[in-house]
């Protein structure tokens, strides 16, 4: 984990205040090592950068930061070079290959390059935005970080965001570009933002455009297409496996984790598989049978109810603080399992997140969507009905109305990008659920592990939207 803060036009007299707030963050993320703290101010004084990361021994072979005479390059999350041509988890390699980073990197990551003379700041987010980057903008001042709390403490920002709170209460997560704090927003997925000296606003480039996905030609997938996709996904998994010794893979009864397991077995890649839950549960039984059949290195992590109860208060506090309040607290058992898995070393956790993209996750079981088709108003109503919930009237109507309006705007925006209306449910899954819900959920364990899913890659996403919505619903990849 690398926790960073950037100030564009931050007054020079505030450096020590910002560094003090950054140091305090190891009270929330105990694995951050204060000896790794660094900071830098551009020659002109307009650009301030700093970060503090996990101890080098625990994070190895990751190298989060590289500094030269005129620039610094650093990252958070875990970028993976799908071609294997360079080690994307080394900041030096990112610096050397900067002009090509948007072409083939996969995974959850944010990468920053800050130059001194003239001051210049470049920020790249991953293609789904799962590695969330937050910012506060007022006048010519920008504060940027991968922590809402850190920005809030520096900017003395405490006011709640009505829309962010409404979305969290009515849907279970915060989406759009909102957080729970007013005026702190989220950088979109697949972005390259560039600030230049003398200019207050960044140039914004979307290098992985939703409109490009919308324009993909639908095709009938054949065995050749499936093999090509499987080879592509396997290649990225092979790069990870060759770079890291401590790769773990979730194994459950679900289609998506079994699909990832099949890819790993087929490629002969050695990882440790795990399931957390009771021995009597369906996930554990199915996983044990698969592990025995294929002689896998497998571990069941049984979290007794007594452990959950004994760690409830502390676990809830960790979840709230480490995810900036944007994760529901029933993940205490998952947090305990992460702690057991990681030990003293930062692990790579493989999983099946995102596989739902290619099987009509939010379309099921609404066959009317495919049989009769929807207009915009019907799609807005359908998604609102599926996603927005007033919890039996507990949530005030004003909050429901705000969430409904946000959903209506989402449908209209992505329809304007060129997506067919029956693609919109899967688009929502990609740019709302994966981007914000899955991204926030992973943040509660980000000091313990990095996460990677082969389903959240260019190859899989582009393949999914190269199918018609009806084909995604009836012939999804994970059962082929």
Short mmCIF file of C-alpha atoms in Angstrom, two decimals, residues 142-359:
data_model
loop_
_atom_site.label_atom_id
_atom_site.label_comp_id
_atom_site.label_asym_id
_atom_site.label_seq_id
_atom_site.Cartn_x
_atom_site.Cartn_y
_atom_site.Cartn_z
CA UNK A 142 -6.29 20.98 -5.90
CA UNK A 143 -5.82 18.32 -3.20
CA UNK A 144 -5.53 14.77 -4.56
CA UNK A 145 -5.16 11.52 -2.62
CA UNK A 146 -6.24 7.90 -2.39
CA UNK A 147 -7.83 8.74 0.98
CA UNK A 148 -10.95 10.83 1.48
CA UNK A 149 -10.11 11.20 5.15
CA UNK A 150 -6.66 12.61 4.41
CA UNK A 151 -8.06 15.24 2.04
CA UNK A 152 -10.81 16.04 4.55
CA UNK A 153 -8.34 16.54 7.40
CA UNK A 154 -6.04 18.73 5.30
CA UNK A 155 -8.89 20.82 3.91
CA UNK A 156 -10.92 20.88 7.17
CA UNK A 157 -13.82 19.37 5.21
CA UNK A 158 -16.54 17.84 7.36
CA UNK A 159 -19.86 18.55 5.61
CA UNK A 160 -21.66 15.44 4.36
CA UNK A 161 -22.60 15.13 0.71
CA UNK A 162 -26.40 14.70 0.40
CA UNK A 163 -26.23 12.70 -2.84
CA UNK A 164 -23.34 10.52 -1.65
CA UNK A 165 -25.18 9.69 1.56
CA UNK A 166 -28.44 9.05 -0.33
CA UNK A 167 -26.73 6.64 -2.72
CA UNK A 168 -25.05 4.78 0.14
CA UNK A 169 -28.28 4.39 2.10
CA UNK A 170 -30.51 3.43 -0.83
CA UNK A 171 -28.17 1.27 -2.92
CA UNK A 172 -25.53 0.02 -0.46
CA UNK A 173 -22.59 1.88 -1.97
CA UNK A 174 -21.54 5.36 -3.11
CA UNK A 175 -21.29 5.80 -6.86
CA UNK A 176 -21.32 8.47 -9.55
CA UNK A 177 -18.33 10.71 -8.70
CA UNK A 178 -19.42 11.19 -5.09
CA UNK A 179 -18.04 10.38 -1.65
CA UNK A 180 -19.68 10.85 1.73
CA UNK A 181 -18.01 14.26 2.11
CA UNK A 182 -19.19 17.29 0.19
CA UNK A 183 -16.74 18.69 -2.37
CA UNK A 184 -14.54 15.57 -2.43
CA UNK A 185 -15.06 13.78 -5.72
CA UNK A 186 -13.68 10.77 -7.57
CA UNK A 187 -11.56 10.73 -10.73
CA UNK A 188 -13.27 8.69 -13.45
CA UNK A 189 -11.98 5.41 -14.84
CA UNK A 190 -9.43 5.25 -17.65
CA UNK A 191 -8.26 8.84 -17.27
CA UNK A 192 -5.04 10.74 -17.89
CA UNK A 193 -5.15 14.13 -16.18
CA UNK A 194 -2.31 16.61 -16.73
CA UNK A 195 -1.73 19.83 -14.79
CA UNK A 196 0.74 22.33 -16.26
CA UNK A 197 2.42 25.30 -14.61
CA UNK A 198 0.46 28.50 -15.12
CA UNK A 199 -2.83 26.66 -15.59
CA UNK A 200 -5.32 25.86 -12.83
CA UNK A 201 -7.38 23.22 -14.65
CA UNK A 202 -5.94 19.91 -15.85
CA UNK A 203 -6.17 18.61 -19.38
CA UNK A 204 -8.40 15.54 -19.23
CA UNK A 205 -7.97 12.62 -21.62
CA UNK A 206 -10.02 9.43 -21.45
CA UNK A 207 -7.77 6.72 -22.87
CA UNK A 208 -10.27 3.87 -22.33
CA UNK A 209 -13.48 5.41 -23.62
CA UNK A 210 -16.99 4.14 -22.87
CA UNK A 211 -17.98 5.38 -26.32
CA UNK A 212 -15.39 3.02 -27.87
CA UNK A 213 -16.96 0.08 -26.03
CA UNK A 214 -20.37 1.19 -27.27
CA UNK A 215 -19.12 1.07 -30.86
CA UNK A 216 -17.73 -2.48 -30.75
CA UNK A 217 -19.23 -4.64 -33.45
CA UNK A 218 -21.21 -7.60 -32.15
CA UNK A 219 -19.99 -10.98 -33.28
CA UNK A 220 -20.90 -14.59 -32.71
CA UNK A 221 -18.15 -16.10 -30.57
CA UNK A 222 -16.59 -19.34 -31.74
CA UNK A 223 -14.13 -21.77 -30.18
CA UNK A 224 -11.30 -19.75 -31.74
CA UNK A 225 -12.52 -16.56 -30.02
CA UNK A 226 -12.83 -18.31 -26.66
CA UNK A 227 -9.35 -19.79 -26.94
CA UNK A 228 -7.86 -16.41 -27.83
CA UNK A 229 -9.56 -14.81 -24.83
CA UNK A 230 -8.47 -17.60 -22.49
CA UNK A 231 -4.86 -17.30 -23.74
CA UNK A 232 -4.93 -13.54 -23.18
CA UNK A 233 -6.26 -13.85 -19.62
CA UNK A 234 -3.81 -16.64 -18.84
CA UNK A 235 -0.87 -14.59 -20.10
CA UNK A 236 -1.63 -11.82 -17.58
CA UNK A 237 -2.00 -14.37 -14.77
CA UNK A 238 1.35 -15.87 -15.80
CA UNK A 239 3.03 -12.45 -15.55
CA UNK A 240 1.67 -12.05 -12.01
CA UNK A 241 2.74 -15.54 -11.02
CA UNK A 242 6.27 -15.00 -12.31
CA UNK A 243 6.61 -11.67 -10.49
CA UNK A 244 5.26 -12.61 -7.06
CA UNK A 245 5.69 -15.58 -4.75
CA UNK A 246 2.70 -14.95 -2.51
CA UNK A 247 -0.23 -15.27 -4.92
CA UNK A 248 -3.49 -16.49 -3.40
CA UNK A 249 -6.70 -17.37 -5.24
CA UNK A 250 -10.21 -17.51 -3.86
CA UNK A 251 -11.99 -20.78 -4.62
CA UNK A 252 -15.74 -21.05 -4.03
CA UNK A 253 -18.76 -22.69 -5.53
CA UNK A 254 -19.31 -19.65 -7.75
CA UNK A 255 -18.89 -19.76 -11.52
CA UNK A 256 -16.35 -16.97 -11.65
CA UNK A 257 -13.80 -18.24 -9.12
CA UNK A 258 -14.05 -21.72 -10.64
CA UNK A 259 -13.34 -20.19 -14.06
CA UNK A 260 -10.22 -18.43 -12.73
CA UNK A 261 -9.14 -21.69 -11.08
CA UNK A 262 -9.58 -23.50 -14.40
CA UNK A 263 -7.34 -20.95 -16.12
CA UNK A 264 -4.64 -21.36 -13.46
CA UNK A 265 -4.79 -25.17 -13.54
CA UNK A 266 -4.69 -25.24 -17.35
CA UNK A 267 -1.61 -23.00 -17.33
CA UNK A 268 0.07 -24.98 -14.54
CA UNK A 269 0.52 -21.89 -12.38
CA UNK A 270 1.20 -22.64 -8.70
CA UNK A 271 -0.87 -20.53 -6.31
CA UNK A 272 -2.42 -21.12 -2.91
CA UNK A 273 -6.18 -21.51 -3.08
CA UNK A 274 -8.42 -20.63 -0.18
CA UNK A 275 -12.01 -20.48 0.92
CA UNK A 276 -13.26 -18.74 4.00
CA UNK A 277 -16.41 -19.94 5.69
CA UNK A 278 -17.76 -22.92 7.61
CA UNK A 279 -16.72 -26.45 6.62
CA UNK A 280 -20.35 -27.38 6.22
CA UNK A 281 -21.04 -24.58 3.74
CA UNK A 282 -21.57 -25.21 0.04
CA UNK A 283 -18.56 -23.07 -0.98
CA UNK A 284 -16.20 -25.03 1.26
CA UNK A 285 -17.54 -28.41 0.14
CA UNK A 286 -17.26 -27.59 -3.57
CA UNK A 287 -13.83 -26.01 -3.15
CA UNK A 288 -12.52 -29.02 -1.20
CA UNK A 289 -13.75 -31.40 -3.89
CA UNK A 290 -12.04 -29.37 -6.63
CA UNK A 291 -8.83 -29.07 -4.60
CA UNK A 292 -8.73 -32.83 -3.94
CA UNK A 293 -9.47 -33.69 -7.58
CA UNK A 294 -6.68 -31.50 -8.95
CA UNK A 295 -4.28 -31.83 -6.02
CA UNK A 296 -4.27 -28.08 -5.32
CA UNK A 297 -2.50 -26.26 -2.52
CA UNK A 298 -5.68 -25.41 -0.62
CA UNK A 299 -6.62 -23.88 2.72
CA UNK A 300 -10.00 -23.44 4.38
CA UNK A 301 -10.13 -20.36 6.58
CA UNK A 302 -12.83 -21.05 9.12
CA UNK A 303 -13.88 -17.88 10.96
CA UNK A 304 -15.89 -18.97 14.00
CA UNK A 305 -18.85 -16.83 14.98
CA UNK A 306 -17.14 -16.20 18.34
CA UNK A 307 -14.18 -14.57 16.50
CA UNK A 308 -16.54 -12.32 14.57
CA UNK A 309 -18.36 -11.28 17.76
CA UNK A 310 -15.12 -10.74 19.69
CA UNK A 311 -13.71 -8.57 16.89
CA UNK A 312 -16.95 -6.87 15.90
CA UNK A 313 -16.35 -3.42 17.34
CA UNK A 314 -12.73 -3.21 16.24
CA UNK A 315 -13.51 -4.74 12.84
CA UNK A 316 -16.38 -2.33 12.17
CA UNK A 317 -14.17 0.61 13.13
CA UNK A 318 -11.43 -0.60 10.76
CA UNK A 319 -13.88 -1.04 7.89
CA UNK A 320 -15.36 2.43 8.35
CA UNK A 321 -12.02 4.20 8.70
CA UNK A 322 -10.07 2.31 6.04
CA UNK A 323 -12.82 2.61 3.42
CA UNK A 324 -13.77 6.21 4.30
CA UNK A 325 -17.17 4.96 5.44
CA UNK A 326 -18.19 3.71 1.99
CA UNK A 327 -18.37 -0.03 2.80
CA UNK A 328 -21.12 -1.75 4.77
CA UNK A 329 -19.95 -3.27 8.05
CA UNK A 330 -21.01 -6.88 7.47
CA UNK A 331 -17.58 -7.56 5.94
CA UNK A 332 -15.97 -8.18 9.34
CA UNK A 333 -15.47 -11.87 8.57
CA UNK A 334 -13.82 -10.99 5.24
CA UNK A 335 -11.50 -8.57 7.03
CA UNK A 336 -10.48 -11.27 9.52
CA UNK A 337 -9.84 -13.71 6.68
CA UNK A 338 -7.62 -11.14 4.92
CA UNK A 339 -5.59 -10.70 8.10
CA UNK A 340 -5.05 -14.46 8.37
CA UNK A 341 -4.09 -14.79 4.70
CA UNK A 342 -1.63 -11.92 4.57
CA UNK A 343 0.39 -12.60 7.71
CA UNK A 344 3.27 -10.09 7.67
CA UNK A 345 3.56 -9.89 3.90
CA UNK A 346 1.45 -8.05 1.36
CA UNK A 347 -0.17 -10.69 -0.82
CA UNK A 348 -1.73 -10.84 -4.28
CA UNK A 349 -5.36 -11.91 -4.03
CA UNK A 350 -6.85 -13.33 -7.24
CA UNK A 351 -10.60 -13.46 -7.50
CA UNK A 352 -13.60 -13.60 -9.78
CA UNK A 353 -14.88 -10.04 -9.43
CA UNK A 354 -16.28 -8.75 -12.70
CA UNK A 355 -17.25 -12.07 -14.25
CA UNK A 356 -20.88 -11.00 -13.91
CA UNK A 357 -20.23 -8.45 -16.65
CA UNK A 358 -20.56 -11.12 -19.33
CA UNK A 359 -23.72 -12.76 -17.99
#
